[in-house]
Amino acid sequence: MSTTSTADTRSPNVREVVVTGVGLALPGVATYGDLLGPLPGVGGFDPATGLSGRELRHKDRASRLALRAVESALLDAGLTDADATFTGAADATAVVVSTNLGNADSVCEAVDTIARAGVRGLSPLGLPQTSSNVIAGWVAIRYGLRGPNLTVCNGVTSGLDALAWARNLIVAGRAEAAVVVGVEPANDVATKLLGEQSTDAAVAVVLEPADAAASRGARPRATIAGYARARDLAAALAAAGVTQWESLGLWLGDETGAGAGRLLAATRRIDLEARLGPLSGALGVLQCAAAAAHLESGAAGNVLATAGGPRYDAAATVLLTTSPFTQEPGEHP
Amino acid sequence: MTWDITGMAAVANIGASPREIFAALCAGQESRTPLRAFDPDKYRAAYAYEIDDRPEGGGDIPRRATRWLITVVRQAVADAGLGEDLSQVPVLVGTTMREQRSVELWWRDGADVALEELHFGTALKAAFGASTTYTFANACSATLYALGLATDMIEAGMADTVVVAGTDAATESGFGTLDRVQNDVPDALRPFDATHKGMLMGEGAVAVVVQRAGTGGGRVHARVRGVSMNCDAHHATAPDPDGITRAVLDAYRRAGVRAQDIDLVMLHGSGTPRNDATEASVLRRIFDGAGTGPRMTAVKAMTGHTLGGSGLLSLVMAVLAMKEGTVPPVLGLADPIPEAAGLGLVQGSPAAGALAIAQIDAFGFGGINAVAIVEAAR
């Protein structure tokens, strides 16, 4: 058996993986619930004040944004104490980061400096960010997370891919929990590469096995129920096990997937990039946050997140469903 | 559970196939060359281990890392007896720099480079129709991480065949910042030798085809017994003995082997005083009491540090070493550092011996470690 699907976990013998925490560092969006309604446009994360502080000193912009999002996701998941120290299973907690432009500014700045002043003009403190995995390294160091540490730089589907790989690490028994981060910084290099104004965006979600989350009393927001990356959206949906009978309440994606089937025609659709600007590697993880908001609200139907399509090397989809352990809205632990 | 390696390919400064690279390692001729990739006036370091395929008359061109990747993937699938249609085969690419060299040329010189070329899925789609493709920027442990993730996919029933590959071209930002931070400027990469001063970059790409045991029906080069992956969570660029020790022991646990079962260690051996002392000290403790201990070698002495692909290149060289019963020497190793006393580092000329099980180390920035255990196919 060989398949383009990297996972179809809608079979009962696979350990179910749920979202137990969400954190944003996103200008104009205060909470992930805001992603579903009209955006306030003001409030939310302020990079001018939010990216300073002793522990952020000498770090690249993407790493600083990511650390702020992770801080609030771990707090939301109940995995940090009053001193912001990680209280989970540090040896078995993975970090999975999705980014495409994370260190592009550092790379281009170094090239400019070398051209101007040779290597003696460079700061030795810039060494970590010459490597694209710098963000995941800093997140692990900040919270002492010694599980697998993975940086997915996979184009427009990166965020959804990162969610799937984090789930794979848990299902394979390599990790008992995973912090998944989607992050892109705003800067001139990113703007020029994207061909449109870049935006600061960081989002983090915490994934855990459903049974482990339940036993520690964590509140599951959503289940990662299916995933695939394939040549087009129709193939991805089929490989992820999403059929036309799927009960969908929300589709997070752009209109290029509209031809993918009748199931999408009747569904409410939110295109996060149309509202927030280009999200690149942050997109899929932010879609997961929006899905969690939808499922938590008690609104009907599952959530389909899609990215990529005809203009890209592939399309990817993640199906998010209500966890069987989810409490009814209004019923708090 | 084991996984079959049924196809292999590689390119580096010293050869365009695994056999050529292995022969060059055994011959042990100095392989560093004067820095050509970048304007040497801007750097302190004067040498590197480049692949010499840039245009005549100097200057650099974009997408070299992508070109090597496509070449080695094509050769590896051919070696495995598979066709070039990879529409149903996942391809996992480990890399440190992705196509950042192309971004540098785009930013400074106006080279024509698109955002979608930063990751390798775009080229893999064009060349092989591959869609289940992943670019993992996992520094210098990237390809062994990717190998471990490939074994997970097969074990979970997501695929029977996975291509694992790595590629990296030297970047100015990486080469330059490394040059800036190394106190003594190395004129060669000399792992575990008392004269070691640091790391110098190499360039290269490598690919293997990994299959569910028995799937291929043809020749099996070697079997993967287990791959560990973890993070020190300690320092952004310096290695940590505790993290490395955990990675080695977890690899043994996954593979079902003990220290005394290991016949060959392909060392990370990046030639930085910090890495060499840390890796040697950890291995001394691991192999303490394990009899005479395994032979050890470090290919970066001749290939330079090929970054993301270096772990998998070491693995491919281990497979050939086991086939040949020959371990290449560590070029330039005459006076091992005190921490390496008692380790079976091969010096001077190749060492002969029967080899059944090899350990491959790969450690990267961010404190990320991966260790693979591979068994000879008999």
XYZ file of C-alpha atoms in Angstrom:
711
model
C 0.000 0.000 0.000
C 1.323 3.362 -0.916
C -0.659 6.535 -0.747
C -0.224 10.262 -1.051
C -1.937 10.604 2.287
C 0.514 10.946 5.114
C -2.213 10.138 7.545
C -5.709 9.009 7.801
C -6.253 8.677 11.472
C -9.995 8.360 11.284
C -9.501 4.747 12.120
C -10.283 3.873 15.710
C -6.969 2.201 16.552
C -4.933 5.393 16.139
C -4.388 7.538 19.193
C -6.515 10.667 18.925
C -4.655 13.977 19.168
C -6.371 17.128 20.407
C -5.654 20.853 20.701
C -5.411 21.893 24.352
C -3.998 25.412 24.114
C -3.911 28.318 21.694
C -1.789 31.473 21.777
C -1.482 34.392 19.378
C 0.990 37.180 18.764
C -1.003 38.812 16.005
C -1.526 42.558 15.629
C -5.213 43.486 15.486
C -6.447 40.150 16.842
C -6.763 39.901 20.599
C -8.097 36.367 20.995
C -8.507 33.453 18.653
C -12.271 33.767 18.913
C -11.907 37.069 17.045
C -10.770 35.135 13.981
C -14.358 34.067 13.308
C -16.092 37.435 13.408
C -15.409 40.896 12.039
C -11.867 41.753 13.067
C -11.623 44.650 15.504
C -8.541 45.881 13.632
C -7.177 47.423 16.792
C -5.871 45.790 19.937
C -4.208 42.433 19.944
C -0.476 42.105 19.862
C 1.617 45.273 19.676
C 5.076 44.484 18.286
C 6.394 47.857 19.413
C 5.962 46.915 23.063
C 5.473 43.146 22.904
C 8.797 42.258 21.325
C 11.025 43.809 23.955
C 12.158 42.349 27.245
C 15.313 40.830 28.596
C 14.647 37.288 27.449
C 14.031 38.452 23.875
C 17.262 40.396 23.567
C 19.587 39.514 20.660
C 17.006 37.256 19.065
C 15.674 37.568 15.531
C 12.178 38.986 15.027
C 10.542 35.662 14.126
C 11.917 33.992 17.253
C 10.649 36.831 19.437
C 7.175 36.672 17.906
C 7.134 32.894 18.322
C 8.173 33.063 21.978
C 5.280 35.418 22.724
C 2.753 33.130 21.020
C 4.134 30.040 22.785
C 4.022 31.826 26.139
C 0.301 32.388 25.818
C -0.440 28.948 24.316
C 1.278 27.136 27.205
C -0.553 29.329 29.707
C -3.831 28.583 27.929
C -3.051 24.866 28.039
C -2.302 25.039 31.753
C 1.250 23.830 31.195
C 3.100 26.699 32.867
C 3.093 27.840 36.468
C 2.970 31.336 37.934
C 6.674 31.823 37.069
C 6.019 30.842 33.436
C 8.013 27.632 33.993
C 6.969 24.616 31.972
C 5.223 22.016 34.128
C 4.599 19.287 31.538
C 6.752 16.333 30.481
C 9.707 18.357 29.185
C 11.727 15.335 28.002
C 8.828 14.192 25.840
C 7.482 17.486 24.521
C 8.168 18.243 20.881
C 8.480 21.622 19.190
C 7.331 21.879 15.577
C 7.741 25.233 13.846
C 6.326 26.229 10.487
C 7.926 29.200 8.760
C 9.024 30.162 5.257
C 10.487 33.629 5.729
C 11.524 33.357 9.377
C 15.233 34.073 8.981
C 15.294 35.586 5.469
C 15.825 39.063 6.934
C 18.828 37.874 8.966
C 20.333 36.178 5.908
C 20.004 39.233 3.675
C 21.226 41.597 6.377
C 24.366 39.480 6.807
C 25.005 39.538 3.057
C 24.698 43.334 3.029
C 27.082 43.632 5.973
C 29.677 41.345 4.359
C 29.528 43.341 1.119
C 30.017 46.571 3.047
C 32.474 45.629 5.776
C 33.529 42.001 5.337
C 32.904 39.365 8.010
C 34.482 41.571 10.675
C 31.378 43.759 10.407
C 29.090 40.911 11.453
C 27.843 40.409 14.989
C 28.756 37.029 16.482
C 25.314 37.071 18.090
C 23.828 36.567 14.621
C 25.099 33.001 14.282
C 21.940 31.118 15.363
C 19.679 32.850 12.831
C 21.839 31.895 9.858
C 20.101 28.508 10.243
C 16.372 28.305 9.510
C 15.706 26.234 12.656
C 16.630 29.093 14.986
C 13.028 29.650 16.140
C 12.427 26.070 17.239
C 15.746 26.130 19.063
C 14.874 29.209 21.100
C 11.407 27.875 21.979
C 12.933 24.614 23.213
C 15.593 26.431 25.235
C 13.112 28.856 26.812
C 10.891 26.064 28.182
C 13.408 23.200 28.402
C 11.547 21.116 25.806
C 13.816 18.174 24.995
C 11.602 16.115 22.692
C 11.916 16.082 18.892
C 12.451 19.556 17.476
C 11.315 20.033 13.909
C 11.226 23.015 11.545
C 8.911 22.647 8.562
C 9.645 25.107 5.731
C 7.305 23.714 3.137
C 5.731 26.624 1.329
C 2.087 27.562 1.543
C 0.999 24.267 3.136
C 3.665 24.453 5.871
C 1.354 25.203 8.780
C -1.012 22.341 8.028
C 1.978 20.060 7.415
C 3.443 21.060 10.782
C 0.213 20.096 12.568
C 0.285 16.709 10.861
C 3.935 16.050 11.703
C 3.352 17.029 15.319
C 0.494 14.558 15.438
C 2.702 11.918 13.794
C 5.354 12.415 16.493
C 2.716 11.828 19.174
C 1.124 8.843 17.423
C 4.581 7.299 16.888
C 5.264 7.639 20.602
C 8.182 10.021 20.087
C 6.416 12.770 22.022
C 3.677 13.020 24.642
C 2.845 16.576 23.656
C 3.833 19.049 20.978
C 3.980 22.815 20.710
C 3.237 23.766 17.099
C 4.173 27.277 16.015
C 3.396 29.129 12.802
C 5.347 32.349 12.462
C 6.328 34.945 9.869
C 7.925 38.321 10.587
C 7.185 41.623 8.847
C 10.226 43.148 7.155
C 11.458 44.475 3.818
C 12.905 41.156 2.680
C 9.636 39.326 3.343
C 7.627 42.059 1.622
C 9.820 41.915 -1.458
C 9.708 38.097 -1.603
C 5.942 37.967 -1.061
C 5.248 40.782 -3.508
C 2.898 42.381 -0.995
C 3.129 44.027 2.416
C 4.334 41.443 4.948
C 2.685 41.121 8.343
C 3.885 40.044 11.762
C 2.068 36.834 12.621
C 2.745 34.180 15.226
C 0.391 31.526 16.524
C 1.045 28.513 18.711
C -1.110 25.524 19.547
C -0.484 22.719 22.027
C -1.305 19.172 20.893
C -1.732 16.215 23.232
C -3.259 12.754 23.058
C -6.948 12.999 23.929
C -6.686 10.503 26.765
C -3.700 12.252 28.347
C -5.405 15.631 28.051
C -8.527 14.233 29.703
C -6.617 12.643 32.549
C -4.882 15.894 33.460
C -8.156 17.798 33.191
C -7.151 19.855 30.178
C -9.902 21.258 27.999
C -9.701 19.864 24.452
C -10.684 22.423 21.818
C -10.489 20.337 18.655
C -9.324 16.991 17.320
C -6.924 16.749 14.395
C -8.989 14.162 12.548
C -7.441 13.897 9.089
C -4.701 15.300 6.905
C -3.188 14.933 3.486
C -0.868 16.773 1.097
C -1.555 15.885 -2.512
C -1.409 17.204 -6.077
C -4.682 19.121 -5.768
C -7.417 19.788 -3.247
C -9.734 17.058 -4.500
C -6.971 14.470 -4.129
C -6.046 15.831 -0.699
C -9.651 15.657 0.516
C -9.982 12.087 -0.714
C -6.691 11.028 0.875
C -7.636 12.689 4.171
C -10.896 10.754 4.238
C -13.140 13.797 3.759
C -16.170 12.706 1.773
C -19.124 14.608 0.381
C -21.118 13.371 3.367
C -18.868 15.168 5.814
C -20.833 17.522 8.030
C -18.892 20.744 7.642
C -19.710 23.924 9.509
C -16.720 25.982 8.448
C -14.228 25.966 5.629
C -10.995 27.858 6.197
C -9.362 28.441 2.848
C -9.249 30.579 -0.244
C -11.632 30.394 -3.162
C -9.262 28.452 -5.426
C -10.566 25.277 -3.834
C -14.198 26.105 -4.580
C -14.368 23.619 -7.415
C -13.382 20.784 -5.131
C -16.895 19.554 -4.618
C -20.402 20.317 -3.599
C -19.601 19.787 0.053
C -17.704 23.048 0.101
C -20.399 25.054 -1.671
C -22.811 24.999 1.234
C -20.262 25.737 3.921
C -19.423 29.038 5.557
C -15.964 30.052 4.364
C -13.342 32.293 5.972
C -10.180 33.231 4.073
C -7.800 34.342 6.834
C -5.237 35.757 4.394
C -7.871 37.959 2.741
C -8.543 39.467 6.157
C -5.054 39.573 7.672
C -2.613 39.755 4.765
C -0.137 37.114 3.668
C 0.410 34.503 6.387
C 2.657 32.015 4.552
C 4.018 29.532 7.115
C 1.716 30.874 9.842
C -1.463 30.168 7.863
C -2.170 26.518 8.713
C -1.552 26.928 12.424
C -3.786 30.015 12.498
C -6.460 28.006 10.676
C -6.190 25.473 13.497
C -6.729 28.266 16.034
C -9.798 29.498 14.135
C -11.122 25.945 13.936
C -10.733 25.584 17.686
C -12.751 28.768 18.149
C -15.535 27.461 15.911
C -15.716 24.052 17.576
C -15.552 25.563 21.080
C -18.396 27.937 20.295
C -20.769 25.024 19.933
C -21.499 25.903 16.304
C -22.532 22.949 14.202
C -20.299 20.959 11.917
C -16.651 20.092 11.563
C -13.979 22.395 10.196
C -11.957 21.941 7.047
C -8.698 23.876 6.615
C -7.129 24.002 3.166
C -4.026 25.603 1.678
C -2.212 25.559 -1.621
C -3.717 24.593 -4.934
C -3.127 25.079 -8.647
C -0.551 27.854 -8.322
C 1.572 25.843 -5.878
C 3.425 22.528 -5.709
C 0.571 20.859 -3.815
C -2.592 21.327 -1.803
C -3.030 20.255 1.803
C -6.022 19.831 4.058
C -6.634 19.217 7.730
C -10.015 18.150 9.095
C -10.761 19.272 12.632
C -13.591 17.832 14.650
C -15.052 18.122 18.112
C -13.245 15.980 20.627
C -15.367 13.273 22.237
C -14.071 14.624 25.533
C -15.228 18.180 24.810
C -17.695 19.509 27.324
C -20.863 21.216 26.261
C -20.588 25.004 25.895
C -21.178 26.696 29.204
C -20.131 23.672 31.193
C -16.765 24.553 32.675
C -14.536 22.216 34.588
C 11.052 -3.683 13.024
C 13.704 -2.800 10.461
C 13.506 -0.810 7.251
C 15.325 -1.626 4.002
C 17.637 0.821 2.265
C 17.230 -0.140 -1.379
C 18.651 2.876 -3.211
C 21.499 5.313 -2.537
C 23.037 8.323 -4.279
C 25.300 11.195 -3.270
C 27.355 14.064 -4.588
C 30.070 15.993 -2.749
C 33.315 17.798 -3.465
C 35.217 14.506 -3.717
C 32.866 12.497 -5.887
C 29.591 12.284 -7.781
C 28.464 8.895 -6.454
C 28.677 7.014 -3.147
C 31.396 4.755 -4.626
C 33.503 7.706 -5.777
C 33.169 9.463 -2.442
C 34.025 6.291 -0.519
C 37.077 5.631 -2.701
C 38.280 9.197 -2.157
C 37.823 8.855 1.612
C 39.902 5.666 1.564
C 42.589 7.282 -0.613
C 42.801 10.142 1.878
C 44.166 12.932 -0.293
C 43.759 16.528 0.890
C 40.521 17.873 -0.592
C 40.115 21.438 0.634
C 40.401 24.145 -2.003
C 40.813 27.921 -1.875
C 37.492 29.691 -1.329
C 35.901 30.301 -4.722
C 32.208 30.729 -3.966
C 32.516 34.174 -2.426
C 34.835 37.162 -2.679
C 37.812 35.917 -0.603
C 38.762 39.474 0.369
C 35.692 39.661 2.601
C 36.546 36.576 4.685
C 39.230 35.465 7.087
C 38.825 31.782 6.177
C 40.613 31.005 2.920
C 39.469 27.423 2.263
C 36.283 25.451 1.759
C 35.061 22.109 0.400
C 32.946 23.318 -2.507
C 31.446 21.421 -5.387
C 33.207 22.921 -8.397
C 30.290 23.420 -10.763
C 29.948 27.180 -10.898
C 30.343 29.001 -14.235
C 33.831 29.690 -15.581
C 35.176 33.101 -14.688
C 33.782 33.322 -11.141
C 30.412 34.361 -9.836
C 27.667 32.188 -8.440
C 24.332 30.999 -9.756
C 21.098 30.227 -7.892
C 19.438 26.833 -7.345
C 22.573 24.694 -7.159
C 21.259 22.911 -4.039
C 18.015 22.149 -5.874
C 19.863 20.833 -8.913
C 21.961 18.435 -6.809
C 18.858 17.289 -4.966
C 17.016 16.400 -8.169
C 20.095 14.539 -9.419
C 20.551 12.405 -6.307
C 16.830 11.624 -5.974
C 16.773 10.490 -9.611
C 19.853 8.308 -9.064
C 18.617 6.843 -5.775
C 15.245 5.765 -7.157
C 17.004 4.281 -10.210
C 19.378 2.423 -7.872
C 16.318 1.026 -6.074
C 14.823 -0.099 -9.379
C 11.917 2.327 -9.111
C 10.555 4.529 -11.889
C 10.752 8.309 -11.848
C 7.050 8.809 -11.152
C 7.021 9.725 -7.467
C 3.384 10.854 -7.381
C 2.666 8.120 -4.818
C 5.992 8.261 -2.956
C 6.668 10.712 -0.111
C 9.959 12.622 -0.392
C 11.429 14.009 2.848
C 14.216 16.549 2.387
C 16.510 17.564 5.243
C 18.480 20.775 4.881
C 20.132 23.491 6.925
C 19.933 26.367 4.461
C 17.112 25.426 2.037
C 17.670 27.686 -1.022
C 18.934 30.577 1.096
C 21.952 30.900 -1.199
C 19.509 31.744 -3.969
C 17.808 34.294 -1.712
C 21.197 35.916 -1.110
C 21.848 36.146 -4.852
C 18.327 37.496 -5.387
C 18.663 40.134 -2.677
C 22.144 41.375 -3.488
C 22.542 40.718 -7.210
C 18.970 40.651 -8.465
C 19.006 36.984 -9.476
C 15.622 35.692 -10.612
C 14.396 33.637 -7.632
C 10.798 33.026 -6.546
C 9.456 32.489 -3.039
C 8.164 29.051 -4.067
C 11.729 27.938 -4.826
C 12.861 28.373 -1.219
C 11.513 24.896 -0.406
C 12.210 21.869 -2.567
C 8.670 20.617 -3.204
C 8.326 22.889 -6.227
C 11.272 21.295 -8.044
C 10.335 17.766 -6.896
C 6.853 18.283 -8.325
C 8.264 19.442 -11.658
C 10.826 16.636 -11.916
C 8.948 13.652 -10.500
C 5.300 14.644 -10.066
C 5.844 14.328 -6.310
C 3.259 16.002 -4.074
C 3.763 14.468 -0.642
C 7.012 16.360 -0.210
C 8.463 17.999 2.873
C 11.362 20.359 3.420
C 12.678 20.101 6.984
C 15.119 22.843 7.938
C 16.656 20.905 10.793
C 20.202 22.180 10.695
C 22.940 19.592 10.599
C 20.865 16.724 11.966
C 18.180 17.294 9.303
C 18.626 14.176 7.187
C 18.766 11.767 10.112
C 15.663 13.453 11.528
C 14.052 12.931 8.109
C 15.136 9.280 8.112
C 13.507 8.766 11.493
C 10.304 10.431 10.313
C 10.342 8.180 7.228
C 10.531 5.055 9.386
C 7.617 6.425 11.433
C 5.550 6.856 8.237
C 6.209 3.280 7.174
C 5.506 1.896 10.632
C 2.214 3.827 10.779
C 1.138 2.389 7.437
C 1.195 5.718 5.612
C 3.627 4.489 2.953
C 5.732 1.497 1.989
C 8.396 3.489 0.183
C 9.847 6.866 1.199
C 12.676 8.833 -0.380
C 14.878 10.603 2.190
C 17.254 13.218 0.873
C 19.340 16.210 1.870
C 21.038 19.075 0.112
C 22.913 22.262 0.965
C 24.930 24.858 -0.885
C 27.192 27.132 1.136
C 25.672 30.503 1.984
C 27.564 33.733 2.532
C 25.555 34.476 5.646
C 26.358 31.077 7.162
C 29.976 30.851 6.030
C 30.596 34.474 6.980
C 29.018 34.400 10.434
C 30.825 31.164 11.250
C 34.051 32.779 10.084
C 33.309 35.739 12.349
C 32.802 33.626 15.481
C 35.667 31.125 15.125
C 38.542 32.535 17.164
C 41.311 30.801 15.251
C 40.654 30.651 11.543
C 40.760 27.017 10.397
C 42.655 26.296 7.197
C 41.256 22.749 7.123
C 38.583 20.732 8.939
C 40.544 18.423 11.248
C 38.111 16.511 13.469
C 39.475 15.201 16.773
C 43.029 16.299 16.025
C 44.800 18.487 18.563
C 45.309 21.066 15.787
C 41.568 21.383 15.075
C 40.432 24.981 14.954
C 36.900 24.766 13.710
C 34.476 23.961 10.967
C 34.683 24.748 7.260
C 31.694 24.308 5.008
C 31.302 21.737 2.311
C 28.553 21.292 -0.212
C 26.624 18.246 -1.283
C 23.457 16.248 -1.611
C 22.472 12.707 -0.738
C 19.404 10.502 -1.123
C 18.290 7.055 -0.032
C 15.190 4.996 -0.749
C 13.748 3.505 2.429
C 11.215 0.694 2.133
C 9.110 -1.493 4.356
C 11.115 -4.680 4.914
C 10.701 -6.974 1.939
C 8.787 -4.484 -0.223
C 11.449 -3.868 -2.824
C 11.972 -7.434 -3.938
C 15.466 -6.552 -5.131
C 18.809 -5.834 -3.600
C 18.912 -4.423 -0.077
C 21.957 -2.264 0.701
C 21.453 -2.207 4.464
C 18.743 -2.150 7.102
C 17.802 0.754 9.355
C 17.403 -0.563 12.895
C 16.329 2.651 14.588
C 16.685 6.436 14.606
C 16.484 8.704 17.641
C 15.809 12.432 17.614
C 15.795 14.974 20.429
C 16.814 18.458 21.517
C 19.288 19.612 24.170
C 17.170 22.673 25.045
C 20.425 24.044 26.365
C 22.296 26.369 23.976
C 21.588 27.847 20.544
C 24.854 26.733 18.953
C 26.952 24.739 21.447
C 26.499 20.987 21.953
C 25.406 19.474 25.265
C 26.736 16.113 26.502
C 23.472 15.202 28.227
C 21.374 15.689 25.094
C 23.815 13.745 22.937
C 23.993 10.921 25.472
C 20.199 10.664 25.550
C 20.103 10.561 21.733
C 22.674 7.752 21.544
C 21.007 5.648 24.233
C 17.551 6.157 22.718
C 18.896 5.021 19.335
C 20.239 1.846 20.982
C 16.901 1.242 22.675
C 14.971 1.651 19.436
C 17.411 -0.576 17.565
C 17.555 -3.204 20.295
C 21.361 -3.050 20.507
C 23.919 -2.452 23.237
C 27.139 -0.449 23.056
C 29.186 -3.628 22.625
C 27.183 -4.502 19.481
C 28.383 -1.406 17.609
C 31.196 -2.122 15.106
C 31.502 1.306 13.503
C 30.709 4.878 14.530
C 30.396 7.568 11.876
C 31.148 10.594 14.022
C 29.516 13.974 13.639
C 33.090 15.288 13.886
C 32.580 18.878 12.770
C 36.118 19.848 13.782
C 35.107 22.540 16.262
C 36.944 22.113 19.552
C 33.592 22.205 21.357
C 31.943 19.493 19.248
C 34.923 17.192 19.155
C 35.556 17.318 22.903
C 31.857 16.833 23.704
C 31.252 14.010 21.227
C 34.465 12.191 22.185
C 33.735 12.454 25.908
C 30.208 11.137 25.488
C 31.384 8.187 23.386
C 34.136 7.343 25.857
C 31.521 6.970 28.549
C 29.157 5.050 26.261
C 31.833 2.549 25.191
C 33.533 2.290 28.549
C 33.521 -1.418 29.358
C 32.284 -2.390 25.888
C 35.401 -4.380 25.021
C 37.784 -3.042 22.414
C 35.092 -0.697 21.161
C 34.090 0.149 17.619
C 36.119 1.680 14.822
C 35.338 5.351 14.336
C 35.764 7.760 11.464
C 34.685 11.269 10.468
C 34.052 12.058 6.812
C 33.947 15.850 7.231
C 37.754 15.876 7.229
C 37.433 15.424 3.466
C 33.919 16.546 2.513
C 33.837 19.578 4.760
C 30.601 20.065 6.678
C 27.873 19.336 4.153
C 25.322 20.595 6.696
C 21.801 19.133 6.407
C 22.891 16.202 4.284
C 25.959 15.347 6.344
C 24.253 12.773 8.571
C 22.796 10.817 5.682
C 26.082 11.056 3.758
C 27.811 9.504 6.780
C 25.147 6.792 6.778
C 25.682 5.997 3.097
C 29.431 5.802 3.739
C 28.758 3.453 6.674
C 26.764 1.189 4.364
C 29.689 1.006 1.939
C 32.157 0.483 4.789
C 30.105 -2.502 5.975
C 29.892 -3.897 2.432
C 33.634 -3.551 1.896
C 34.762 -4.400 5.403
C 36.845 -1.223 5.236
C 36.763 1.937 7.339
C 38.272 5.066 5.770
C 40.728 7.028 7.932
C 40.160 10.501 9.359
C 42.256 12.667 7.057
C 44.842 14.698 8.925
C 44.350 12.975 12.263
C 47.814 12.530 13.784
C 47.468 13.629 17.387
C 44.011 12.913 18.830
C 42.633 15.263 21.473
C 42.872 13.908 25.038
C 39.084 13.382 25.220
C 39.384 10.893 22.339
C 42.017 8.734 24.038
C 41.032 5.090 23.744
C 38.488 5.634 20.975
C 39.075 3.543 17.860
C 39.626 6.497 15.511
C 41.048 5.246 12.235
C 44.261 7.070 11.377
C 46.585 7.077 8.393
C 45.185 4.318 6.214
C 41.909 2.400 5.958
C 41.211 -0.232 8.613
C 39.937 -3.654 7.594
C 37.477 -5.706 9.587
C 34.083 -7.368 9.617
C 31.390 -4.783 10.347
C 27.761 -5.621 11.042
C 26.258 -2.667 12.896
C 27.011 1.035 12.502
C 26.057 4.088 14.548
C 25.731 7.434 12.768
C 25.803 10.708 14.724
C 24.387 14.049 13.558
C 24.133 17.131 15.757
C 22.911 20.569 14.763
C 22.426 24.168 15.803
C 19.532 24.558 18.176
C 20.906 21.572 20.096
C 19.098 19.071 17.900
C 20.529 15.571 17.810
C 19.732 12.487 15.765
C 21.447 9.109 15.889
C 20.812 6.235 13.480
C 21.669 2.553 13.843
C 22.138 0.648 10.589
C 22.776 -3.040 10.059
C 24.622 -4.652 7.154
C 22.444 -6.652 4.766
C 23.931 -10.120 4.378
